[in-house]
mmCIF file of C-alpha atoms in Angstrom:
data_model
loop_
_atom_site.group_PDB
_atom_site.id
_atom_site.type_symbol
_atom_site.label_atom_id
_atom_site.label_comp_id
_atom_site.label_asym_id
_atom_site.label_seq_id
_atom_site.Cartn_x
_atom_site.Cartn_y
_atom_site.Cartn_z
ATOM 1 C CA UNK A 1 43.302 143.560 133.727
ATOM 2 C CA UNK A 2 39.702 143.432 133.348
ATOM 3 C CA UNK A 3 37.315 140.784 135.024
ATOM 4 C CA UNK A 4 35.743 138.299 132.230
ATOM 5 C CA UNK A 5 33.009 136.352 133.884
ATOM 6 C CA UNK A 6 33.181 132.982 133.100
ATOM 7 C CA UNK A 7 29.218 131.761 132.483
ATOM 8 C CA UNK A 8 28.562 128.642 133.770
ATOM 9 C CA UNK A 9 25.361 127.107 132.433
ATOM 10 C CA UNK A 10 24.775 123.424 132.507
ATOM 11 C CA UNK A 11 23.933 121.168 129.344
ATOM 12 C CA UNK A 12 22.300 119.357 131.454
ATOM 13 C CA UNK A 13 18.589 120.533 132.232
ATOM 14 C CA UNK A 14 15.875 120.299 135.093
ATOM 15 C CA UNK A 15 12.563 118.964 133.292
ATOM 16 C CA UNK A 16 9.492 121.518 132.330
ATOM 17 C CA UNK A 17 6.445 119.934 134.098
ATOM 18 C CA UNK A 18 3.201 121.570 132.944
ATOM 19 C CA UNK A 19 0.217 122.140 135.382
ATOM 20 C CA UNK A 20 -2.885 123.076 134.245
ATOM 21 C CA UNK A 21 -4.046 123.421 130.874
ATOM 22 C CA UNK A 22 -4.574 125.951 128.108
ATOM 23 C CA UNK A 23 -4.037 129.376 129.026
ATOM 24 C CA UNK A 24 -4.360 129.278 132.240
ATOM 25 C CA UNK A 25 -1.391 126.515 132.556
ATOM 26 C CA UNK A 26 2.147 127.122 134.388
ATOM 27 C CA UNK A 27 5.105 125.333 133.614
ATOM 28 C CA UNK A 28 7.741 124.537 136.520
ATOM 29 C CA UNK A 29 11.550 124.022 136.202
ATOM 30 C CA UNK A 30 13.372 123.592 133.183
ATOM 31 C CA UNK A 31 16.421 125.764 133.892
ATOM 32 C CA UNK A 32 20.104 124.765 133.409
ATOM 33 C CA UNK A 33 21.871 127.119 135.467
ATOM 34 C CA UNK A 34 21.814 126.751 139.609
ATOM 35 C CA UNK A 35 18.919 129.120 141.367
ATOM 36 C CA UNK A 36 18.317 132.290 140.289
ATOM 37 C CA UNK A 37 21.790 132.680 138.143
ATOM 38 C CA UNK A 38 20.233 134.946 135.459
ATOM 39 C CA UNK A 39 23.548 135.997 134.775
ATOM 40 C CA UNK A 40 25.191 132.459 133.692
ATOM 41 C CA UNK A 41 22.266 131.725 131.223
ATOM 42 C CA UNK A 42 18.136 133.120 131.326
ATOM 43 C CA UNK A 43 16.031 130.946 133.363
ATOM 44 C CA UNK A 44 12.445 131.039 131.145
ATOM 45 C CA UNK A 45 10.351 129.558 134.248
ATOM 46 C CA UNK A 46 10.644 131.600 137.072
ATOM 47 C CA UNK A 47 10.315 129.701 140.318
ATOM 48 C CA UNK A 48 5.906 129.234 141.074
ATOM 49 C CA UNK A 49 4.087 129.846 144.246
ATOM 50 C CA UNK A 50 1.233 127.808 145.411
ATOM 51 C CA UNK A 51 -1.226 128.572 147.826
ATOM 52 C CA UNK A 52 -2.161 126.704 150.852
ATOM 53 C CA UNK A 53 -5.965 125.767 151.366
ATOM 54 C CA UNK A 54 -7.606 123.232 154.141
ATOM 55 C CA UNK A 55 -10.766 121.356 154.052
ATOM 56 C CA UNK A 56 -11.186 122.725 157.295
ATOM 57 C CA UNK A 57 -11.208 125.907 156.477
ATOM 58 C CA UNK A 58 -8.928 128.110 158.802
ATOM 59 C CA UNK A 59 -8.789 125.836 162.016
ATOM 60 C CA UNK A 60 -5.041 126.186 162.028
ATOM 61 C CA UNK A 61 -4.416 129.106 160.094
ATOM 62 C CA UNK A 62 -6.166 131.609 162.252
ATOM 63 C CA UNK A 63 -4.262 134.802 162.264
ATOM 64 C CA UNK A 64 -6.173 137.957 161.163
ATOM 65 C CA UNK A 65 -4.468 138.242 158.207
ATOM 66 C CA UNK A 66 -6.301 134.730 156.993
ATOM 67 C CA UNK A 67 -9.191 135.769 158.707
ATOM 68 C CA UNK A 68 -9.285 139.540 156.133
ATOM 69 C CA UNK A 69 -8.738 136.848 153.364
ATOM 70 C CA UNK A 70 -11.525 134.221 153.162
ATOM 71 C CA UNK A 71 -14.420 136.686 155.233
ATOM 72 C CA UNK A 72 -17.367 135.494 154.652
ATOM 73 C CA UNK A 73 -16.355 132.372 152.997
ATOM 74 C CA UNK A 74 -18.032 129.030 154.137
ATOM 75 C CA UNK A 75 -16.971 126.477 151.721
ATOM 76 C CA UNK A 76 -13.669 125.013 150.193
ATOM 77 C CA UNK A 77 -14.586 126.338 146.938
ATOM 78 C CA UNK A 78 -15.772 130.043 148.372
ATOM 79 C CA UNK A 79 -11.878 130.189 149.705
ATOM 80 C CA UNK A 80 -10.630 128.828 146.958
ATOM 81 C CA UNK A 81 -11.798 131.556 144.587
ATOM 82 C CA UNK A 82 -10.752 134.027 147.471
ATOM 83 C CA UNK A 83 -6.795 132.154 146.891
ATOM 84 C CA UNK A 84 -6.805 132.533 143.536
ATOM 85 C CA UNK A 85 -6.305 136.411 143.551
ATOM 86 C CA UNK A 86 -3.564 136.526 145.480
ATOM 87 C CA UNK A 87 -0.711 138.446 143.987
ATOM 88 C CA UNK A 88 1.934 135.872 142.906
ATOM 89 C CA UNK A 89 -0.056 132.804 143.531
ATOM 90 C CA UNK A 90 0.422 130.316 140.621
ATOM 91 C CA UNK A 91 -1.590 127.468 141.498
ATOM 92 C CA UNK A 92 -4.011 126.248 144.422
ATOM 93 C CA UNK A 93 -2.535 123.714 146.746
ATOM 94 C CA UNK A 94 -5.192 122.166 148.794
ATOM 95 C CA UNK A 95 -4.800 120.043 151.429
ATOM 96 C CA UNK A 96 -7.046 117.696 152.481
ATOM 97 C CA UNK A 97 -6.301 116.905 156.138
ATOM 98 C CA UNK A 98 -9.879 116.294 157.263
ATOM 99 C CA UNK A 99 -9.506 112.416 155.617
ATOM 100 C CA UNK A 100 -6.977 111.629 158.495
ATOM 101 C CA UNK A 101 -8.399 108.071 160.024
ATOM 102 C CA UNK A 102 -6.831 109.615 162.952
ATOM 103 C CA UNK A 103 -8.371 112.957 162.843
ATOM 104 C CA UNK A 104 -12.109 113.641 161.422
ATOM 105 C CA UNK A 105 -11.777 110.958 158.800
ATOM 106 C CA UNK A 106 -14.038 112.331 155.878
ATOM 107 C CA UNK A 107 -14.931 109.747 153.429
ATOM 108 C CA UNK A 108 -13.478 109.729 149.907
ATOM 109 C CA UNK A 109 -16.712 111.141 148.674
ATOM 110 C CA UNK A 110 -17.010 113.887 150.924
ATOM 111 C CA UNK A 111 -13.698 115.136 149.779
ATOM 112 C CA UNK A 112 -14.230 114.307 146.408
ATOM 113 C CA UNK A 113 -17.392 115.996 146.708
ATOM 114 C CA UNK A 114 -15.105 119.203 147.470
ATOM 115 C CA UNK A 115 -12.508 119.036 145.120
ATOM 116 C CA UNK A 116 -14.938 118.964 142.415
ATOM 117 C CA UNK A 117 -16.952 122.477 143.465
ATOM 118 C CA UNK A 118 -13.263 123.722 144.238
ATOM 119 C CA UNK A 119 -12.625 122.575 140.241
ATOM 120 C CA UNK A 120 -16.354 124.229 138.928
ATOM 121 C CA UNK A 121 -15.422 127.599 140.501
ATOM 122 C CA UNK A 122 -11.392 128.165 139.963
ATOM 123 C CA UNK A 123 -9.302 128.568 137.369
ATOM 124 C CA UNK A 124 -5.805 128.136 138.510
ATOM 125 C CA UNK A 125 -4.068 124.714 137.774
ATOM 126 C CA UNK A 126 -4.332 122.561 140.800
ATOM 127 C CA UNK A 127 -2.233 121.019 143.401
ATOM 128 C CA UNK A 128 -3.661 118.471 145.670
ATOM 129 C CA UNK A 129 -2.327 117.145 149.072
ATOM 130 C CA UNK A 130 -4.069 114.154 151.513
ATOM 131 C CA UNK A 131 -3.829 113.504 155.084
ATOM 132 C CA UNK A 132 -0.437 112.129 155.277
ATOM 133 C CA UNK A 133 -1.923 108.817 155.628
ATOM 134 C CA UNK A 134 -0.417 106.582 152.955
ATOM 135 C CA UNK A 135 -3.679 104.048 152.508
ATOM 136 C CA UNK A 136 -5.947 106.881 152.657
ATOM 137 C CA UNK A 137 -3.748 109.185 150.082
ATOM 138 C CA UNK A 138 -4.042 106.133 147.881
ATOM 139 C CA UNK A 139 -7.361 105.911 147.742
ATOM 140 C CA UNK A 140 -8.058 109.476 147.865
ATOM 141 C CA UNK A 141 -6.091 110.163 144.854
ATOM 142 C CA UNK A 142 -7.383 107.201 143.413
ATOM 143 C CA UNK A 143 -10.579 108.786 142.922
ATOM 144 C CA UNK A 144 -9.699 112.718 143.039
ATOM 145 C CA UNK A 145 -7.473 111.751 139.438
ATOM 146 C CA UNK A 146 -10.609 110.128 137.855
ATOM 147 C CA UNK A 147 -13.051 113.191 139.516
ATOM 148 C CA UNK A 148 -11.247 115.820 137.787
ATOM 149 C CA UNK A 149 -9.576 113.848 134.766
ATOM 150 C CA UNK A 150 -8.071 116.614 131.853
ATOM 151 C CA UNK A 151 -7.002 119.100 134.523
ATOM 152 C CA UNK A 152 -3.438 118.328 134.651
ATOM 153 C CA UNK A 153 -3.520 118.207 138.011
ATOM 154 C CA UNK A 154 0.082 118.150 140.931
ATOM 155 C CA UNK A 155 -1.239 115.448 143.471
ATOM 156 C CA UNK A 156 1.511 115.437 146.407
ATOM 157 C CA UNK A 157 3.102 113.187 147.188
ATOM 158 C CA UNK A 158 3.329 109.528 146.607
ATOM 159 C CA UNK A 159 5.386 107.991 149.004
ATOM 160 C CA UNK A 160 7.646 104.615 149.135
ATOM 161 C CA UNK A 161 4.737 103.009 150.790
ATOM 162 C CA UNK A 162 2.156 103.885 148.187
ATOM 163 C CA UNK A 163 4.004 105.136 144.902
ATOM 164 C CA UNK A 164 2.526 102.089 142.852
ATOM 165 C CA UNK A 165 -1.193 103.277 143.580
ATOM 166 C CA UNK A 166 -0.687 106.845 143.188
ATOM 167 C CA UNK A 167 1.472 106.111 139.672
ATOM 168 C CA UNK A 168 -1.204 103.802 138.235
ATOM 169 C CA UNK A 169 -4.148 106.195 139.569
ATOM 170 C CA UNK A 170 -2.930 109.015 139.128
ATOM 171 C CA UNK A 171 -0.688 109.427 135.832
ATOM 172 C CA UNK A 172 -0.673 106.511 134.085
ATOM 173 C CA UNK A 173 -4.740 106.143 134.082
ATOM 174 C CA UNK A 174 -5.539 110.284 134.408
ATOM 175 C CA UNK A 175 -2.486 112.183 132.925
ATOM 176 C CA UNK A 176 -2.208 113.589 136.043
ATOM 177 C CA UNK A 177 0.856 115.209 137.810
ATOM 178 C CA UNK A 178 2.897 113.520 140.781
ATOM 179 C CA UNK A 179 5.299 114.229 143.413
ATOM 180 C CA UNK A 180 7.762 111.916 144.834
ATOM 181 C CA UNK A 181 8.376 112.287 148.664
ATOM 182 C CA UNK A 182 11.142 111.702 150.451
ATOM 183 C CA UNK A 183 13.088 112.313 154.118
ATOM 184 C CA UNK A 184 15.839 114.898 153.191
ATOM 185 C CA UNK A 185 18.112 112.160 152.006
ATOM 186 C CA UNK A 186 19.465 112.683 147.794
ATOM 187 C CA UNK A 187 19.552 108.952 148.033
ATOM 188 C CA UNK A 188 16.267 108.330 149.481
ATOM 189 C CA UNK A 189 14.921 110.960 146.582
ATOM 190 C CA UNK A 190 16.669 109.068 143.746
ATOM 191 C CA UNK A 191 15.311 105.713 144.767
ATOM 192 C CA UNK A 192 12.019 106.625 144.565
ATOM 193 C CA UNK A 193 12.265 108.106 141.152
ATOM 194 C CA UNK A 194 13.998 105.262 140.214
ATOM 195 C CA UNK A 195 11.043 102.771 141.291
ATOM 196 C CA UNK A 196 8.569 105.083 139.957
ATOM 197 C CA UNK A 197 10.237 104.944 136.595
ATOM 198 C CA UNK A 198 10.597 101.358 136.360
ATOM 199 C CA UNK A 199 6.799 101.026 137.339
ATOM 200 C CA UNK A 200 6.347 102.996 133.894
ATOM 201 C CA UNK A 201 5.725 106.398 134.962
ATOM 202 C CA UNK A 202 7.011 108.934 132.353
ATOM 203 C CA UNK A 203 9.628 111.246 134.561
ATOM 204 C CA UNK A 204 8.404 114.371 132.794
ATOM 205 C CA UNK A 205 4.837 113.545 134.762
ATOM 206 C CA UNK A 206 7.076 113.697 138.710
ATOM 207 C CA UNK A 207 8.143 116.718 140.164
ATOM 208 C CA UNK A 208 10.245 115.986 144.033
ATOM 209 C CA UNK A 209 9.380 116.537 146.992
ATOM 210 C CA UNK A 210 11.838 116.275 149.016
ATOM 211 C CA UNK A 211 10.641 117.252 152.484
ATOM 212 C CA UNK A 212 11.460 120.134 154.518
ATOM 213 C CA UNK A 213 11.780 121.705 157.830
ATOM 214 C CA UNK A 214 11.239 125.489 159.302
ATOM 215 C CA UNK A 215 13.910 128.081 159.564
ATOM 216 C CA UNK A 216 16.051 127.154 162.408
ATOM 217 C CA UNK A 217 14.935 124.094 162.964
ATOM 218 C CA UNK A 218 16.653 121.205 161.239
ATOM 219 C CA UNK A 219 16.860 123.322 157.948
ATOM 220 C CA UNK A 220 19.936 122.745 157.519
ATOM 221 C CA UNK A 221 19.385 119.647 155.976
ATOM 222 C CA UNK A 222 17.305 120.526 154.218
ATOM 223 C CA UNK A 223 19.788 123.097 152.615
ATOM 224 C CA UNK A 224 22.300 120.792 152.054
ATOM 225 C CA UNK A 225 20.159 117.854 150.123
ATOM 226 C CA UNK A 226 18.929 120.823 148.251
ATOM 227 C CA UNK A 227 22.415 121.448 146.859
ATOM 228 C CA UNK A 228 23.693 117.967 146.330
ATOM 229 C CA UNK A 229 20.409 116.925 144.489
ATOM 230 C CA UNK A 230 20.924 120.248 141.915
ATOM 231 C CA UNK A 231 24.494 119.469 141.687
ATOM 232 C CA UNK A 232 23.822 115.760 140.428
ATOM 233 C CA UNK A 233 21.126 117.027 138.450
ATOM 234 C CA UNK A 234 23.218 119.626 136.644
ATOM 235 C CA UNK A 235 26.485 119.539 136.498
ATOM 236 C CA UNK A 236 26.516 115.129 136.929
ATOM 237 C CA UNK A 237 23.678 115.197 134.407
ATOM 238 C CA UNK A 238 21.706 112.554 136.682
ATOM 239 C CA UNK A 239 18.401 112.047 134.990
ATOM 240 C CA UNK A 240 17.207 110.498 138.315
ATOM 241 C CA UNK A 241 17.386 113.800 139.841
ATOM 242 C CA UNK A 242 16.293 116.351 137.125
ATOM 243 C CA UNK A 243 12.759 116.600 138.389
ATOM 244 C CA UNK A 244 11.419 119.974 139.553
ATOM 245 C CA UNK A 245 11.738 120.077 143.277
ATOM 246 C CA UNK A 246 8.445 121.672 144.836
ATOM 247 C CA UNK A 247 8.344 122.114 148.773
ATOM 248 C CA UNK A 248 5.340 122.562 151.389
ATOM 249 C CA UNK A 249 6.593 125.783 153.182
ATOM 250 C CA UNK A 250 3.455 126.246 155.089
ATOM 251 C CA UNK A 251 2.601 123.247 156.510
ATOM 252 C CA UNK A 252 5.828 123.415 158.765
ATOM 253 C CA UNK A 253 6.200 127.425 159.209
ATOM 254 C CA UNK A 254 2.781 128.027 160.705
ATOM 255 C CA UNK A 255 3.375 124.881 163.239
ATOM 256 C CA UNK A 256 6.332 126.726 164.911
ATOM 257 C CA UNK A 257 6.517 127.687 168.372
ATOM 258 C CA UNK A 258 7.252 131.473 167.049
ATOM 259 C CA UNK A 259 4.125 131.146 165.009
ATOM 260 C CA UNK A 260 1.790 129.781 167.567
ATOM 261 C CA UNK A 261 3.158 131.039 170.942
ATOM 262 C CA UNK A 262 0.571 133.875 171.969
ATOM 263 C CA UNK A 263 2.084 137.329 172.782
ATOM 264 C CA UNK A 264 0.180 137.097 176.105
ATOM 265 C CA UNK A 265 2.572 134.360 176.880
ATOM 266 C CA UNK A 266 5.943 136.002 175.053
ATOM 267 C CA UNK A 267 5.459 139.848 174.723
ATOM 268 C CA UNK A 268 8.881 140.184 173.689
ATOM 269 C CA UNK A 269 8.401 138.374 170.993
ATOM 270 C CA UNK A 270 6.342 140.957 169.540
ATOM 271 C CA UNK A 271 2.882 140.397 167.218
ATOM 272 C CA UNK A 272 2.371 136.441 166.676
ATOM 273 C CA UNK A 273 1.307 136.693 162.780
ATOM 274 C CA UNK A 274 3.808 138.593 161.976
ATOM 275 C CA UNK A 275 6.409 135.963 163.315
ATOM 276 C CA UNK A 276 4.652 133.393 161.199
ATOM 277 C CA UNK A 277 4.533 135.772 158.299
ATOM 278 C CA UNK A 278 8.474 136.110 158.595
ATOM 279 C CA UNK A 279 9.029 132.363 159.537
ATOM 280 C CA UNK A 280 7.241 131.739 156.284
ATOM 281 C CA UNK A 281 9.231 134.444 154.078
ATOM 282 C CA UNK A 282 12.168 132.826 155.462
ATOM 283 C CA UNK A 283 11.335 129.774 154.901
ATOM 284 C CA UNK A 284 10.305 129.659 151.240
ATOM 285 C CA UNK A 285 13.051 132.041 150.208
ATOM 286 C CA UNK A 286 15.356 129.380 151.432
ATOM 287 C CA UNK A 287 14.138 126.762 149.581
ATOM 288 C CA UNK A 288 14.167 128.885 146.526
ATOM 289 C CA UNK A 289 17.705 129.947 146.940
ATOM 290 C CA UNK A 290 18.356 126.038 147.427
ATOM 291 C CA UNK A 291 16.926 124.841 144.570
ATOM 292 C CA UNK A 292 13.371 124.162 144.748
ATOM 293 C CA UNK A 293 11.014 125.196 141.617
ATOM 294 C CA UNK A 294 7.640 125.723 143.700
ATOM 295 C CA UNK A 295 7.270 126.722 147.128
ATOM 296 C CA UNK A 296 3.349 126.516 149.135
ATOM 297 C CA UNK A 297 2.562 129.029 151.132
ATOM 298 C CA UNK A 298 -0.258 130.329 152.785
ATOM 299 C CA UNK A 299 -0.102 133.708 154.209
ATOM 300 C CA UNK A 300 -0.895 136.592 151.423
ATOM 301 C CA UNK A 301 1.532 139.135 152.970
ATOM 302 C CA UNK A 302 4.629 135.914 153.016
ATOM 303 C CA UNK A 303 3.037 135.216 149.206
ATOM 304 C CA UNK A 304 3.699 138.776 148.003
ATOM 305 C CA UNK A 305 6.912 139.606 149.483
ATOM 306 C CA UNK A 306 8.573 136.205 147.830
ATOM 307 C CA UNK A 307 6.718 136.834 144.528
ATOM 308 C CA UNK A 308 8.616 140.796 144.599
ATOM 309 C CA UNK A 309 11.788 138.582 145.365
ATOM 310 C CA UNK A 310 11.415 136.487 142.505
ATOM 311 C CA UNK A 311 10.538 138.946 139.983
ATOM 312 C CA UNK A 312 13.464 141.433 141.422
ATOM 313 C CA UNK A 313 15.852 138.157 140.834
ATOM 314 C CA UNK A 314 14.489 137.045 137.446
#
């Protein structure tokens, strides 16, 4: 007897968020069949890839590889234009660690004063991270929303601590973009969309992010929250959960000990870039497979293999 494959497409949907505007816009999740399951039903957004860029240029990210990228570039903005061309980058991510209290601790007008020349010289919709510090991401994206107000803008993440700034700030006085972040927990994720929504954020304006570790180290967790969050989201048709997930590959990959160990100190392990290159394929293919919409990255040689990966899956 001959196999009938049995489809198995959700009526239940993940949301379309739209970054960006006009043509140069991208539109992230809205697919009702688990990741990359072409087969079940046709997934119209293909998963997007962001692209990783510091306000301190390459102080962490100093593999030759970056180094071939932004040559000659001195400014946010000069890299930023240098990001954009990346095969299979969607949208700029950048990342302004430089605010830390704890680190350099730019003003909110310095980095303001960046994000703006970043805005005058790209095109790509934009994605824009803090320091990690929740009183400074506050007022950061405080006045980043109202800087570049009518971009459309991602700014990551709001966090239990500060989701009632960000969602005032940031969507509900710009029309801007947010992401929720959480600890790898489906419970911990839900709750904050929950508190967002009842603050009166409109849930088509959050995409989730809900954290993430490196190949090999914790990920399983990550895996598994990944599965029960697109399993509620589908097949329990839990509107709490049907946010596009977008994850930070970058920000843990090129932190590893594979990708910062020097090969004068493990020969054996062979060239150091290309470990973080493959830590960061890994990594984001991972995610993908698990569920997430968006993956950052940083490296262009990680950026194009995923992008052949998605386009050979979709």
């Amino acid at each position: 007897m001959a196999f009938t494959p049995k489809a198995q497409a959700f009526s239940a949907h993940i949301n379309a968020v739209t970054l960006g505007t006009g043509d140069n816009s991208v539109v992230i999740g809205g697919e009702n069949v688990l990741p990359f399951y072409t087969f079940d039903a046709p997934i119209e957004n293909a998963p997007k890839i962001g692209i990783q860029i510091s306000d301190l240029g390459l102080t962490q990210l100093n593999a030759p590889g970056f180094q071939e990228l932004y040559a000659g570039c001195s400014t946010m903005a000069e890299m930023a234009k240098k990001a954009e061309t990346v095969e299979g980058v969607s949208f700029l991510c950048l990342v302004f660690e430089g605010a830390d209290p704890n680190g350099e601790d730019k003003s909110v007008d310095e980095c303001v004063a960046q994000l703006k020349e970043v805005a005058a010289a790209t095109t790509k919709p934009l994605c824009i991270m803090g320091c990690k510090n929740v009183e400074k991401d506050a007022a950061l994206f405080a006045a980043m929303a109202d800087a570049i107000a009518g971009k459309n803008a991602l700014f990551l993440s709001a966090k239990e601590e500060n989701y009632k700034q960000v969602g005032a700030s940031v969507v509900m006085a710009q029309n801007h973009k947010m992401g929720a972040e959480s600890a790898v927990d489906i419970n911990l994720a839900k709750q904050l969309n929950v508190v967002i929504g009842q603050l009166g954020v409109d849930t088509q304006s959050v995409l989730m992010n809900i954290g993430t570790a490196a190949a090999g180290y914790g990920f399983e967790y990550v895996s598994s929250t990944l599965d029960r969050v697109k399993a509620a989201a589908l097949a329990q048709n839990d509107t709490q959960l049907q946010m596009p997930i977008i994850t930070p590959v970058s920000t843990e990959t090129w932190n590893t000990k594979e990708a910062v160990v020097s090969e004068e100190d493990m020969p054996e392990w062979g060239s150091r870039e290309e470990r973080g290159i493959e830590m960061e394929i890994t990594t984001a293919v991972a995610c993908l497979a698990g569920g997430s919409d968006a993956v950052v990255m940083a490296h262009p040689k990680a950026i194009a293999s995923v992008a052949k990966m998605i386009n050979a899956l979709m």
